Structure formats: structure tokens, C-alpha cells
PDB file of C-alpha atoms in Angstrom:
ATOM      1  CA  MET A  22     243.586 157.712 187.322  1.00 51.00           C
ATOM      2  CA  ALA A  23     242.905 158.331 190.992  1.00 58.00           C
ATOM      3  CA  ASP A  24     243.074 162.121 190.686  1.00 92.00           C
ATOM      4  CA  VAL A  25     240.891 162.059 187.645  1.00 94.00           C
ATOM      5  CA  ASP A  26     238.369 159.856 189.488  1.00 95.00           C
ATOM      6  CA  GLN A  27     238.352 162.058 192.454  1.00 95.00           C
ATOM      7  CA  ALA A  28     237.985 165.291 190.457  1.00 96.00           C
ATOM      8  CA  ALA A  29     235.236 163.966 188.064  1.00 96.00           C
ATOM      9  CA  ASP A  30     233.266 162.228 190.809  1.00 96.00           C
ATOM     10  CA  ALA A  31     233.359 165.374 192.976  1.00 97.00           C
ATOM     11  CA  ALA A  32     232.106 167.476 190.048  1.00 97.00           C
ATOM     12  CA  ALA A  33     229.256 164.992 189.410  1.00 97.00           C
ATOM     13  CA  ALA A  34     228.270 165.048 193.001  1.00 97.00           C
ATOM     14  CA  ALA A  35     228.260 168.831 193.048  1.00 97.00           C
ATOM     15  CA  ALA A  36     226.226 169.255 189.914  1.00 97.00           C
ATOM     16  CA  ALA A  37     222.765 169.074 191.292  1.00 96.00           C
ATOM     17  CA  GLY A  38     223.478 171.588 194.057  1.00 96.00           C
ATOM     18  CA  PHE A  39     225.199 174.013 191.706  1.00 96.00           C
ATOM     19  CA  GLU A  40     222.203 173.934 189.400  1.00 95.00           C
ATOM     20  CA  VAL A  41     219.924 174.540 192.397  1.00 95.00           C
ATOM     21  CA  LEU A  42     221.736 177.798 193.126  1.00 95.00           C
ATOM     22  CA  GLY A  43     219.881 179.208 190.215  1.00 95.00           C
ATOM     23  CA  ARG A  44     220.950 182.037 187.843  1.00 95.00           C
ATOM     24  CA  ALA A  45     221.185 184.705 190.533  1.00 96.00           C
ATOM     25  CA  GLY A  46     223.298 182.437 192.793  1.00 97.00           C
ATOM     26  CA  ARG A  47     225.690 181.497 189.952  1.00 97.00           C
ATOM     27  CA  ALA A  48     225.979 185.100 188.762  1.00 97.00           C
ATOM     28  CA  ARG A  49     226.925 186.047 192.326  1.00 97.00           C
ATOM     29  CA  LEU A  50     229.540 183.387 192.251  1.00 97.00           C
ATOM     30  CA  LEU A  51     231.026 184.430 188.932  1.00 97.00           C
ATOM     31  CA  ASP A  52     231.496 187.931 190.321  1.00 97.00           C
ATOM     32  CA  GLU A  53     233.219 186.480 193.299  1.00 98.00           C
ATOM     33  CA  VAL A  54     235.555 184.399 191.186  1.00 98.00           C
ATOM     34  CA  ALA A  55     236.441 187.536 189.178  1.00 97.00           C
ATOM     35  CA  ASP A  56     237.065 189.420 192.507  1.00 97.00           C
ATOM     36  CA  ALA A  57     239.380 186.502 193.881  1.00 97.00           C
ATOM     37  CA  LEU A  58     241.432 186.514 190.694  1.00 97.00           C
ATOM     38  CA  GLU A  59     241.798 190.357 190.802  1.00 97.00           C
ATOM     39  CA  ALA A  60     243.001 190.133 194.493  1.00 97.00           C
ATOM     40  CA  GLU A  61     245.687 187.639 193.279  1.00 96.00           C
ATOM     41  CA  ARG A  62     246.665 189.621 190.081  1.00 96.00           C
ATOM     42  CA  ALA A  63     250.065 190.494 190.986  1.00 96.00           C
ATOM     43  CA  ALA A  64     251.011 187.026 192.142  1.00 96.00           C
ATOM     44  CA  LEU A  65     249.376 185.398 189.138  1.00 97.00           C
ATOM     45  CA  VAL A  66     251.046 187.645 186.619  1.00 96.00           C
ATOM     46  CA  ASP A  67     254.355 187.285 188.279  1.00 95.00           C
ATOM     47  CA  VAL A  68     254.300 183.406 188.320  1.00 95.00           C
ATOM     48  CA  ALA A  69     252.855 183.367 184.833  1.00 93.00           C
ATOM     49  CA  ASP A  70     255.673 185.613 183.569  1.00 90.00           C
ATOM     50  CA  ARG A  71     258.280 183.372 185.243  1.00 89.00           C
ATOM     51  CA  GLU A  72     256.809 180.292 183.474  1.00 88.00           C
ATOM     52  CA  THR A  73     256.080 181.784 180.072  1.00 84.00           C
ATOM     53  CA  ARG A  74     258.083 185.063 179.574  1.00 79.00           C
ATOM     54  CA  LEU A  75     254.997 186.510 177.902  1.00 83.00           C
ATOM     55  CA  GLY A  76     255.483 189.876 179.752  1.00 84.00           C
ATOM     56  CA  GLY A  77     253.447 191.676 182.330  1.00 89.00           C
ATOM     57  CA  THR A  78     251.541 193.760 179.697  1.00 88.00           C
ATOM     58  CA  ARG A  79     250.276 190.725 177.907  1.00 88.00           C
ATOM     59  CA  LEU A  80     249.515 188.739 180.993  1.00 93.00           C
ATOM     60  CA  ASN A  81     247.708 191.645 182.762  1.00 94.00           C
ATOM     61  CA  GLY A  82     245.550 192.004 179.594  1.00 93.00           C
ATOM     62  CA  GLU A  83     244.654 188.343 179.640  1.00 94.00           C
ATOM     63  CA  LEU A  84     243.623 188.524 183.259  1.00 96.00           C
ATOM     64  CA  THR A  85     241.549 191.696 182.665  1.00 95.00           C
ATOM     65  CA  ARG A  86     239.835 189.925 179.765  1.00 94.00           C
ATOM     66  CA  THR A  87     238.998 186.833 181.904  1.00 96.00           C
ATOM     67  CA  CYS A  88     237.607 188.762 184.775  1.00 96.00           C
ATOM     68  CA  PHE A  89     235.528 190.825 182.308  1.00 96.00           C
ATOM     69  CA  GLN A  90     234.148 187.690 180.867  1.00 96.00           C
ATOM     70  CA  LEU A  91     233.222 186.271 184.197  1.00 97.00           C
ATOM     71  CA  ARG A  92     231.223 189.424 185.134  1.00 97.00           C
ATOM     72  CA  LEU A  93     229.783 189.519 181.609  1.00 96.00           C
ATOM     73  CA  PHE A  94     228.479 185.953 181.952  1.00 96.00           C
ATOM     74  CA  GLY A  95     226.993 187.027 185.312  1.00 96.00           C
ATOM     75  CA  ASP A  96     225.134 189.752 183.551  1.00 96.00           C
ATOM     76  CA  VAL A  97     223.872 187.217 181.080  1.00 96.00           C
ATOM     77  CA  LEU A  98     222.605 184.995 183.759  1.00 96.00           C
ATOM     78  CA  ARG A  99     220.692 187.836 185.422  1.00 96.00           C
ATOM     79  CA  GLU A 100     219.103 188.760 182.086  1.00 95.00           C
ATOM     80  CA  GLY A 101     218.057 185.156 181.501  1.00 93.00           C
ATOM     81  CA  SER A 102     217.133 184.915 177.853  1.00 94.00           C
ATOM     82  CA  TYR A 103     220.041 182.702 177.064  1.00 93.00           C
ATOM     83  CA  VAL A 104     217.921 179.657 178.483  1.00 92.00           C
ATOM     84  CA  GLU A 105     215.741 179.942 175.228  1.00 93.00           C
ATOM     85  CA  ALA A 106     212.596 179.139 177.224  1.00 92.00           C
ATOM     86  CA  VAL A 107     209.621 178.231 175.012  1.00 93.00           C
ATOM     87  CA  ILE A 108     206.073 177.512 176.376  1.00 93.00           C
ATOM     88  CA  ASP A 109     203.282 176.154 174.176  1.00 92.00           C
ATOM     89  CA  HIS A 110     200.170 175.979 176.325  1.00 93.00           C
ATOM     90  CA  ALA A 111     197.539 173.234 175.936  1.00 92.00           C
ATOM     91  CA  ALA A 112     194.938 174.116 173.374  1.00 92.00           C
ATOM     92  CA  ASP A 113     192.488 172.685 170.856  1.00 91.00           C
ATOM     93  CA  THR A 114     193.794 172.761 167.316  1.00 89.00           C
ATOM     94  CA  PRO A 115     192.311 171.668 163.941  1.00 91.00           C
ATOM     95  CA  MET A 116     194.428 168.518 164.379  1.00 91.00           C
ATOM     96  CA  GLY A 117     193.214 167.670 167.759  1.00 91.00           C
ATOM     97  CA  PRO A 118     194.181 168.646 171.340  1.00 92.00           C
ATOM     98  CA  ARG A 119     197.752 169.952 171.852  1.00 91.00           C
ATOM     99  CA  PRO A 120     199.457 169.119 175.171  1.00 93.00           C
ATOM    100  CA  ASP A 121     201.247 171.726 177.275  1.00 93.00           C
ATOM    101  CA  LEU A 122     204.781 171.677 175.947  1.00 93.00           C
ATOM    102  CA  ARG A 123     207.772 173.516 177.653  1.00 92.00           C
ATOM    103  CA  ARG A 124     211.374 173.678 176.751  1.00 92.00           C
ATOM    104  CA  MET A 125     214.490 175.359 178.037  1.00 92.00           C
ATOM    105  CA  LEU A 126     218.259 174.760 178.127  1.00 92.00           C
ATOM    106  CA  VAL A 127     219.557 173.036 181.235  1.00 93.00           C
ATOM    107  CA  PRO A 128     223.069 172.284 182.435  1.00 95.00           C
ATOM    108  CA  ILE A 129     224.637 169.242 180.767  1.00 95.00           C
ATOM    109  CA  GLY A 130     226.844 168.158 183.686  1.00 97.00           C
ATOM    110  CA  PRO A 131     230.540 168.237 184.434  1.00 98.00           C
ATOM    111  CA  VAL A 132     232.681 169.650 181.675  1.00 98.00           C
ATOM    112  CA  ALA A 133     236.335 169.039 181.016  1.00 97.00           C
ATOM    113  CA  VAL A 134     238.379 172.244 180.025  1.00 97.00           C
ATOM    114  CA  PHE A 135     241.865 171.967 178.622  1.00 95.00           C
ATOM    115  CA  GLY A 136     244.281 174.843 179.057  1.00 91.00           C
ATOM    116  CA  ALA A 137     246.169 176.231 176.162  1.00 90.00           C
ATOM    117  CA  SER A 138     249.860 176.659 176.160  1.00 86.00           C
ATOM    118  CA  ASN A 139     250.142 180.209 175.001  1.00 84.00           C
ATOM    119  CA  PHE A 140     247.162 181.894 177.177  1.00 91.00           C
ATOM    120  CA  PRO A 141     247.802 180.973 180.721  1.00 93.00           C
ATOM    121  CA  LEU A 142     245.261 183.383 181.979  1.00 95.00           C
ATOM    122  CA  ALA A 143     242.685 183.600 179.231  1.00 93.00           C
ATOM    123  CA  PHE A 144     242.280 180.064 177.852  1.00 92.00           C
ATOM    124  CA  SER A 145     243.354 177.914 180.819  1.00 93.00           C
ATOM    125  CA  VAL A 146     242.026 177.197 184.317  1.00 96.00           C
ATOM    126  CA  PRO A 147     240.736 180.760 184.223  1.00 95.00           C
ATOM    127  CA  GLY A 148     239.131 181.837 180.925  1.00 93.00           C
ATOM    128  CA  GLY A 149     236.241 181.927 178.637  1.00 92.00           C
ATOM    129  CA  ASP A 150     235.576 178.188 178.474  1.00 95.00           C
ATOM    130  CA  THR A 151     235.603 177.769 182.260  1.00 97.00           C
ATOM    131  CA  ALA A 152     233.475 180.928 182.766  1.00 96.00           C
ATOM    132  CA  SER A 153     230.892 179.751 180.164  1.00 96.00           C
ATOM    133  CA  ALA A 154     230.443 176.313 181.634  1.00 97.00           C
ATOM    134  CA  LEU A 155     230.236 177.603 185.183  1.00 97.00           C
ATOM    135  CA  ALA A 156     227.554 180.146 184.049  1.00 97.00           C
ATOM    136  CA  ALA A 157     225.583 177.406 182.378  1.00 96.00           C
ATOM    137  CA  GLY A 158     225.578 175.487 185.723  1.00 96.00           C
ATOM    138  CA  CYS A 159     228.222 172.955 184.915  1.00 97.00           C
ATOM    139  CA  PRO A 160     230.990 171.924 187.174  1.00 98.00           C
ATOM    140  CA  VAL A 161     234.444 172.126 185.548  1.00 98.00           C
ATOM    141  CA  VAL A 162     237.476 169.800 185.739  1.00 97.00           C
ATOM    142  CA  ALA A 163     240.278 171.779 184.293  1.00 97.00           C
ATOM    143  CA  LYS A 164     243.321 169.956 182.705  1.00 96.00           C
ATOM    144  CA  ALA A 165     246.285 172.193 183.416  1.00 94.00           C
ATOM    145  CA  HIS A 166     248.860 172.739 180.499  1.00 92.00           C
ATOM    146  CA  PRO A 167     252.363 171.695 181.302  1.00 90.00           C
ATOM    147  CA  SER A 168     253.733 175.026 179.943  1.00 88.00           C
ATOM    148  CA  HIS A 169     252.442 176.762 183.072  1.00 92.00           C
ATOM    149  CA  PRO A 170     251.618 174.355 185.840  1.00 93.00           C
ATOM    150  CA  GLU A 171     252.245 176.670 188.743  1.00 95.00           C
ATOM    151  CA  THR A 172     250.068 179.356 187.233  1.00 96.00           C
ATOM    152  CA  SER A 173     247.311 176.890 186.752  1.00 96.00           C
ATOM    153  CA  ARG A 174     247.553 175.724 190.401  1.00 96.00           C
ATOM    154  CA  ARG A 175     247.598 179.304 191.813  1.00 97.00           C
ATOM    155  CA  ALA A 176     244.695 180.445 189.770  1.00 97.00           C
ATOM    156  CA  PHE A 177     242.764 177.192 190.672  1.00 97.00           C
ATOM    157  CA  GLU A 178     243.322 177.819 194.343  1.00 97.00           C
ATOM    158  CA  ALA A 179     241.978 181.468 194.007  1.00 97.00           C
ATOM    159  CA  MET A 180     238.885 180.506 192.104  1.00 97.00           C
ATOM    160  CA  ARG A 181     238.240 177.344 194.271  1.00 96.00           C
ATOM    161  CA  SER A 182     238.331 179.555 197.508  1.00 96.00           C
ATOM    162  CA  VAL A 183     234.911 181.135 196.620  1.00 97.00           C
ATOM    163  CA  LEU A 184     233.237 178.199 194.773  1.00 97.00           C
ATOM    164  CA  PRO A 185     231.215 175.238 196.320  1.00 96.00           C
ATOM    165  CA  ASP A 186     233.200 172.086 196.959  1.00 95.00           C
ATOM    166  CA  GLY A 187     233.661 169.968 193.672  1.00 96.00           C
ATOM    167  CA  VAL A 188     232.451 172.710 191.300  1.00 97.00           C
ATOM    168  CA  LEU A 189     236.065 173.353 190.033  1.00 97.00           C
ATOM    169  CA  GLY A 190     238.601 170.576 189.971  1.00 96.00           C
ATOM    170  CA  LEU A 191     242.161 170.354 188.587  1.00 96.00           C
ATOM    171  CA  VAL A 192     244.172 167.569 186.993  1.00 96.00           C
ATOM    172  CA  GLU A 193     247.734 167.368 185.451  1.00 94.00           C
ATOM    173  CA  GLY A 194     249.614 165.119 183.194  1.00 90.00           C
ATOM    174  CA  TYR A 195     249.239 163.902 179.656  1.00 86.00           C
ATOM    175  CA  GLU A 196     247.580 160.588 180.630  1.00 90.00           C
ATOM    176  CA  ALA A 197     245.033 162.552 182.740  1.00 92.00           C
ATOM    177  CA  GLY A 198     243.748 164.335 179.603  1.00 92.00           C
ATOM    178  CA  ALA A 199     242.707 161.043 177.850  1.00 93.00           C
ATOM    179  CA  GLU A 200     241.257 159.659 181.160  1.00 95.00           C
ATOM    180  CA  LEU A 201     239.332 162.850 181.679  1.00 96.00           C
ATOM    181  CA  VAL A 202     237.577 162.805 178.262  1.00 96.00           C
ATOM    182  CA  THR A 203     236.720 159.027 178.683  1.00 96.00           C
ATOM    183  CA  HIS A 204     235.520 159.366 182.344  1.00 97.00           C
ATOM    184  CA  PRO A 205     231.760 158.604 182.503  1.00 97.00           C
ATOM    185  CA  ALA A 206     231.022 161.646 184.750  1.00 97.00           C
ATOM    186  CA  ILE A 207     232.272 164.050 182.145  1.00 97.00           C
ATOM    187  CA  LYS A 208     229.528 165.218 179.759  1.00 97.00           C
ATOM    188  CA  ALA A 209     231.303 167.721 177.472  1.00 97.00           C
ATOM    189  CA  VAL A 210     234.827 168.891 176.584  1.00 97.00           C
ATOM    190  CA  GLY A 211     236.169 172.355 175.832  1.00 96.00           C
ATOM    191  CA  PHE A 212     239.563 172.574 174.142  1.00 94.00           C
ATOM    192  CA  THR A 213     241.939 175.187 172.663  1.00 89.00           C
ATOM    193  CA  GLY A 214     245.135 173.948 171.130  1.00 85.00           C
ATOM    194  CA  SER A 215     246.759 172.070 168.332  1.00 83.00           C
ATOM    195  CA  THR A 216     244.892 170.275 165.597  1.00 86.00           C
ATOM    196  CA  SER A 217     246.577 166.989 166.281  1.00 85.00           C
ATOM    197  CA  GLY A 218     245.951 167.140 170.048  1.00 87.00           C
ATOM    198  CA  GLY A 219     242.312 168.298 169.537  1.00 91.00           C
ATOM    199  CA  ARG A 220     241.557 165.637 167.021  1.00 92.00           C
ATOM    200  CA  ALA A 221     242.867 162.810 169.248  1.00 93.00           C
ATOM    201  CA  LEU A 222     240.627 164.056 172.057  1.00 94.00           C
ATOM    202  CA  PHE A 223     237.686 164.412 169.738  1.00 95.00           C
ATOM    203  CA  GLY A 224     238.194 160.699 168.787  1.00 95.00           C
ATOM    204  CA  LEU A 225     237.936 159.755 172.455  1.00 96.00           C
ATOM    205  CA  ALA A 226     234.874 161.913 172.998  1.00 96.00           C
ATOM    206  CA  VAL A 227     232.848 160.376 170.204  1.00 96.00           C
ATOM    207  CA  SER A 228     234.145 156.797 170.753  1.00 96.00           C
ATOM    208  CA  ARG A 229     232.691 156.619 174.174  1.00 95.00           C
ATOM    209  CA  PRO A 230     229.682 154.241 174.921  1.00 96.00           C
ATOM    210  CA  ASP A 231     227.878 157.571 175.421  1.00 95.00           C
ATOM    211  CA  PRO A 232     229.402 160.029 173.025  1.00 97.00           C
ATOM    212  CA  ILE A 233     229.782 163.682 174.433  1.00 97.00           C
ATOM    213  CA  PRO A 234     230.056 167.152 172.690  1.00 96.00           C
ATOM    214  CA  PHE A 235     233.584 168.341 171.928  1.00 97.00           C
ATOM    215  CA  TYR A 236     233.845 172.081 171.523  1.00 94.00           C
ATOM    216  CA  GLY A 237     237.296 172.871 170.023  1.00 92.00           C
ATOM    217  CA  GLU A 238     239.369 175.660 168.593  1.00 88.00           C
ATOM    218  CA  LEU A 239     242.035 173.697 166.745  1.00 85.00           C
ATOM    219  CA  GLY A 240     245.120 175.441 165.433  1.00 76.00           C
ATOM    220  CA  SER A 241     243.275 178.342 164.103  1.00 66.00           C
ATOM    221  CA  LEU A 242     245.120 181.383 162.427  1.00 67.00           C
ATOM    222  CA  ASN A 243     243.850 184.899 162.036  1.00 68.00           C
ATOM    223  CA  PRO A 244     244.080 186.516 158.563  1.00 78.00           C
ATOM    224  CA  LEU A 245     245.831 189.744 158.063  1.00 83.00           C
ATOM    225  CA  VAL A 246     244.251 192.211 155.725  1.00 91.00           C
ATOM    226  CA  VAL A 247     245.945 195.518 154.881  1.00 93.00           C
ATOM    227  CA  THR A 248     244.285 197.913 152.640  1.00 95.00           C
ATOM    228  CA  SER A 249     246.151 200.211 150.150  1.00 94.00           C
ATOM    229  CA  GLY A 250     244.885 203.321 152.069  1.00 95.00           C
ATOM    230  CA  ALA A 251     246.227 201.977 155.343  1.00 94.00           C
ATOM    231  CA  VAL A 252     249.684 201.323 153.640  1.00 93.00           C
ATOM    232  CA  ALA A 253     249.789 204.819 152.340  1.00 94.00           C
ATOM    233  CA  GLU A 254     248.950 206.330 155.624  1.00 95.00           C
ATOM    234  CA  ARG A 255     251.049 204.293 158.118  1.00 94.00           C
ATOM    235  CA  ALA A 256     253.057 201.594 156.338  1.00 93.00           C
ATOM    236  CA  ASP A 257     255.966 201.663 158.891  1.00 92.00           C
ATOM    237  CA  GLU A 258     253.698 201.301 161.822  1.00 91.00           C
ATOM    238  CA  ILE A 259     251.891 198.350 160.230  1.00 90.00           C
ATOM    239  CA  ALA A 260     255.152 196.636 159.408  1.00 88.00           C
ATOM    240  CA  GLU A 261     256.495 197.019 162.973  1.00 82.00           C
ATOM    241  CA  GLY A 262     253.306 195.627 164.393  1.00 81.00           C
ATOM    242  CA  TYR A 263     253.291 192.743 162.073  1.00 80.00           C
ATOM    243  CA  VAL A 264     256.928 191.818 162.911  1.00 74.00           C
ATOM    244  CA  GLY A 265     256.142 192.277 166.670  1.00 69.00           C
ATOM    245  CA  SER A 266     253.066 189.955 166.415  1.00 67.00           C
ATOM    246  CA  MET A 267     255.473 187.136 165.120  1.00 63.00           C
ATOM    247  CA  THR A 268     258.298 187.640 167.615  1.00 59.00           C
ATOM    248  CA  HIS A 269     256.479 188.677 170.857  1.00 59.00           C
ATOM    249  CA  GLY A 270     256.318 185.746 173.274  1.00 57.00           C
ATOM    250  CA  ILE A 271     258.744 183.568 171.266  1.00 67.00           C
ATOM    251  CA  VAL A 272     260.149 182.200 174.416  1.00 72.00           C
ATOM    252  CA  SER A 273     256.873 180.567 175.749  1.00 67.00           C
ATOM    253  CA  ALA A 274     258.265 178.472 178.658  1.00 68.00           C
ATOM    254  CA  LEU A 275     261.397 177.816 180.568  1.00 71.00           C
ATOM    255  CA  ASN A 276     262.770 174.658 182.374  1.00 68.00           C
ATOM    256  CA  ARG A 277     260.707 172.450 180.228  1.00 66.00           C
ATOM    257  CA  GLN A 278     261.255 168.642 180.258  1.00 62.00           C
ATOM    258  CA  ALA A 279     260.823 166.711 176.890  1.00 58.00           C
ATOM    259  CA  GLY A 280     261.620 163.422 175.343  1.00 52.00           C
ATOM    260  CA  ILE A 281     264.010 163.409 172.181  1.00 49.00           C
ATOM    261  CA  LEU A 282     264.528 160.400 169.915  1.00 44.00           C
ATOM    262  CA  GLY A 283     262.137 158.376 172.139  1.00 45.00           C
ATOM    263  CA  GLN A 284     264.047 158.970 175.238  1.00 49.00           C
ATOM    264  CA  ASN A 285     262.841 160.676 178.433  1.00 50.00           C
ATOM    265  CA  GLY A 286     264.686 162.654 181.035  1.00 53.00           C
ATOM    266  CA  TYR A 287     265.862 165.685 179.158  1.00 61.00           C
ATOM    267  CA  GLU A 288     265.254 168.771 181.329  1.00 68.00           C
ATOM    268  CA  ASN A 289     265.741 172.583 181.424  1.00 77.00           C
ATOM    269  CA  PHE A 290     264.915 173.262 177.840  1.00 81.00           C
ATOM    270  CA  ILE A 291     263.841 176.666 176.503  1.00 83.00           C
ATOM    271  CA  GLN A 292     260.533 176.272 174.776  1.00 79.00           C
ATOM    272  CA  VAL A 293     260.045 178.605 171.720  1.00 79.00           C
ATOM    273  CA  ASP A 294     257.204 179.400 169.501  1.00 71.00           C
ATOM    274  CA  ALA A 295     259.271 180.758 166.764  1.00 64.00           C
ATOM    275  CA  PRO A 296     259.400 178.825 163.494  1.00 61.00           C
ATOM    276  CA  ILE A 297     262.497 176.671 163.446  1.00 64.00           C
ATOM    277  CA  ASN A 298     263.646 175.379 160.088  1.00 61.00           C
ATOM    278  CA  PRO A 299     263.982 171.602 160.267  1.00 60.00           C
ATOM    279  CA  GLY A 300     267.481 172.050 158.913  1.00 58.00           C
ATOM    280  CA  ASN A 301     268.470 174.300 161.832  1.00 57.00           C
ATOM    281  CA  SER A 302     269.070 171.562 164.475  1.00 58.00           C
ATOM    282  CA  GLY A 303     272.162 172.741 166.260  1.00 63.00           C
ATOM    283  CA  GLY A 304     271.617 176.341 165.084  1.00 76.00           C
ATOM    284  CA  PRO A 305     271.565 179.334 167.406  1.00 80.00           C
ATOM    285  CA  LEU A 306     268.581 180.720 169.121  1.00 79.00           C
ATOM    286  CA  LEU A 307     269.035 184.575 169.255  1.00 76.00           C
ATOM    287  CA  ASP A 308     267.366 187.210 171.486  1.00 74.00           C
ATOM    288  CA  ALA A 309     266.282 190.634 170.127  1.00 66.00           C
ATOM    289  CA  SER A 310     269.746 192.167 170.463  1.00 71.00           C
ATOM    290  CA  GLY A 311     271.280 189.260 168.419  1.00 72.00           C
ATOM    291  CA  ALA A 312     272.885 187.586 171.424  1.00 80.00           C
ATOM    292  CA  VAL A 313     272.929 183.703 171.387  1.00 84.00           C
ATOM    293  CA  ILE A 314     270.745 182.500 174.259  1.00 84.00           C
ATOM    294  CA  GLY A 315     270.321 178.764 173.191  1.00 84.00           C
ATOM    295  CA  VAL A 316     270.991 176.055 170.793  1.00 85.00           C
ATOM    296  CA  ASN A 317     267.969 174.643 168.865  1.00 82.00           C
ATOM    297  CA  VAL A 318     267.719 170.945 169.260  1.00 80.00           C
ATOM    298  CA  ALA A 319     264.212 169.656 168.538  1.00 77.00           C
ATOM    299  CA  VAL A 320     260.795 170.547 167.162  1.00 72.00           C
ATOM    300  CA  ALA A 321     257.527 169.012 168.427  1.00 66.00           C
ATOM    301  CA  ALA A 322     255.814 168.600 165.165  1.00 58.00           C
ATOM    302  CA  SER A 323     252.651 167.290 166.759  1.00 54.00           C
ATOM    303  CA  ALA A 324     252.239 170.497 168.838  1.00 53.00           C
ATOM    304  CA  GLN A 325     252.132 173.057 166.178  1.00 55.00           C
ATOM    305  CA  GLY A 326     255.954 173.106 165.703  1.00 61.00           C
ATOM    306  CA  ILE A 327     256.814 174.111 169.178  1.00 72.00           C
ATOM    307  CA  GLY A 328     260.635 174.095 169.479  1.00 79.00           C
ATOM    308  CA  PHE A 329     263.165 173.243 172.150  1.00 82.00           C
ATOM    309  CA  ALA A 330     266.583 174.725 172.764  1.00 84.00           C
ATOM    310  CA  VAL A 331     269.352 173.977 175.183  1.00 86.00           C
ATOM    311  CA  PRO A 332     270.267 177.159 177.208  1.00 88.00           C
ATOM    312  CA  ILE A 333     273.577 178.567 176.142  1.00 87.00           C
ATOM    313  CA  ASP A 334     274.991 178.302 179.546  1.00 85.00           C
ATOM    314  CA  ALA A 335     274.439 174.566 179.493  1.00 84.00           C
ATOM    315  CA  ALA A 336     275.636 174.190 176.001  1.00 83.00           C
ATOM    316  CA  ALA A 337     278.824 176.300 176.763  1.00 83.00           C
ATOM    317  CA  ALA A 338     279.600 174.066 179.735  1.00 83.00           C
ATOM    318  CA  VAL A 339     279.243 170.883 177.448  1.00 79.00           C
ATOM    319  CA  MET A 340     281.534 172.425 174.994  1.00 79.00           C
ATOM    320  CA  ALA A 341     284.130 173.312 177.521  1.00 80.00           C
ATOM    321  CA  GLU A 342     284.011 169.802 178.930  1.00 79.00           C
ATOM    322  CA  ALA A 343     284.354 168.388 175.400  1.00 77.00           C
ATOM    323  CA  ARG A 344     287.375 170.487 174.633  1.00 77.00           C
ATOM    324  CA  ALA A 345     289.033 169.546 177.903  1.00 77.00           C
ATOM    325  CA  SER A 346     288.416 165.850 177.306  1.00 71.00           C
ATOM    326  CA  THR A 347     291.113 163.749 175.763  1.00 57.00           C
ATOM    327  CA  ASP A 348     288.358 161.704 174.041  1.00 56.00           C
ATOM    328  CA  ALA A 349     287.021 164.796 172.227  1.00 49.00           C
ATOM    329  CA  THR A 350     287.331 164.672 168.484  1.00 48.00           C
TER     330      THR A 350
END
């Protein structure tokens, strides 16, 4: 809890000063955050690819999107209408005197942002949720996703280098997520991820003594609509793209640690996004060329069916040891 306390309390202490910067000051900082991420592009994409194997093209696209969003929110701040300012001046009315009434949107306070497993540079420590919260004048405490911890740390350091102290914090670990949502200094939550994980955090957010808003994108899927005219014109291209959308990024993380059958300590798993039939435990994990790269051993049903496989080198070593053992059956 110490790390969560430190990050949340620092965010709360920074909130007033961050709001005082005003729209122009925050817009300038958002531009500087985008510049800082751009300066680290090569290193960020490299480490993200090592952790997720999503590929340089995809990851560069994510970072470009995030930097665009940061600068876009800067433009929104400079324009200013997002505050929805309304002024009703004092006046005499048929119902009697009307007082001077004024209303506008103001920062709510520190926001917890949860990183997604499959978008390390677009819905994570850097990304739209963080950009929008900072633009609104809310310090952010980001919860790093375990699928890409080093990417999260590296992005955090780049962003923190240009932000005032306490405006951006980072915590890690499963327990930290629940502690963050229930911390009294946190005033809202942004989440992108599984339905089960999101509902659990939502339950914590609304069961606090002071319930807080929970903004979540939970397990959403995008529909695919293909018209007859498109099929007639480019059926093969559409089919190839559709298959590619299901197979690109199947290996979403390497060197994962996970518990199986209630036991901890299993390491070096391949994490996969590909659908694994429940009856395929012990079945092969194949690459695009048909080579066996692992042996499927588990599915995390609570995490949108993420699967885990033992790397084939490790499996082959176990098989060789079993054959050599006199106890092998």
C-alpha cells in the first residue's frame, strides 16, 4: 500500500497547482509530453516490441496516435469551449429577482488510469485516458499492465520528465489496482480491459464511502460489415485482411509468470491472444509457417480467454529428461 499511498497523496498535493496553470499552461505541457514521447520513440517501440511482439508498424502507429491525441487536447484547451461555461446575470423576472448564477466544468481531482494489455502505447500509461485527464486538469496515477511493465516504466519516465511533481504517478501489481480505486485521494477511474476485471473495479468504485465515477470500456468488440458490392470488387483482399485481424499480435507477451491450478511460481510462459479450445490443453502452438513454438497449457477465462503456452525449447528439454529417466512411463 505504501507505493499507492505515495503516488495518490502526491497527486492530491499537486492537483491545486496543476489547475492553477490554466488552460494555456496545461496545453503547453501536453505538447511537451508529446515531444518527450516522440524523442523516445525508437526506445519505446523497441522495448514494447520485446515485451508484446506486436511489431514495429503497429506500435509506431499507437505512439503516433497518442502524440496526436495529446496535441489535439492541447488545441481543445486553447479553444476553451469544453468547459461549458454558462453565465446567468442577476435580473428582475416575473417570479422575482434572479441571482447571478455561473457554471463551468472544473477538474475533479486525481484520476486512476488502468493500462490495457494489448495497447501498450495507446491505452496505457501514455494514451487517450491519460491525455484527457491531464487536459482536464486532473493529475493521473497510472496502473501499469503486467504484460508490458518495462514499456510502462519507460513511458512514465519520459512523460514525468516534463510534468510538475506529482502530476503523473505509476503503480504496479494486482493488489495495487484495488488499493488505488479505493484510495480516498482518487476521484475517478479510467479503465480499458476485460469485462470481469472492469466490473470488479466498478464495484469497488461505487462501494466507497464516497462513490466515484468509473469510465470503462469493457470487453468491447467491433462488428464487421461487408457489403455485396465490396465482396464483388475485392473479396480476396477483404478475406486476407479479416484473417490477418484475427492472427496479428497473437503472441501478446513473453516471459510471463502465472499461477496454474492455484499454484504460483510458473514462469517464462508465452502469452497468446489466439482462441484456444478448452480441449486443446497440451496441444501445439504454431507460428505462421506451421512450426511448433509452444505447448498450450492454460487459459485465463477471467481475462477474456488469454492463453498460456510453454515455449517449445522448455517442453523439449522436459521431454528429453523424461525419456532419459528410469521413472518415465
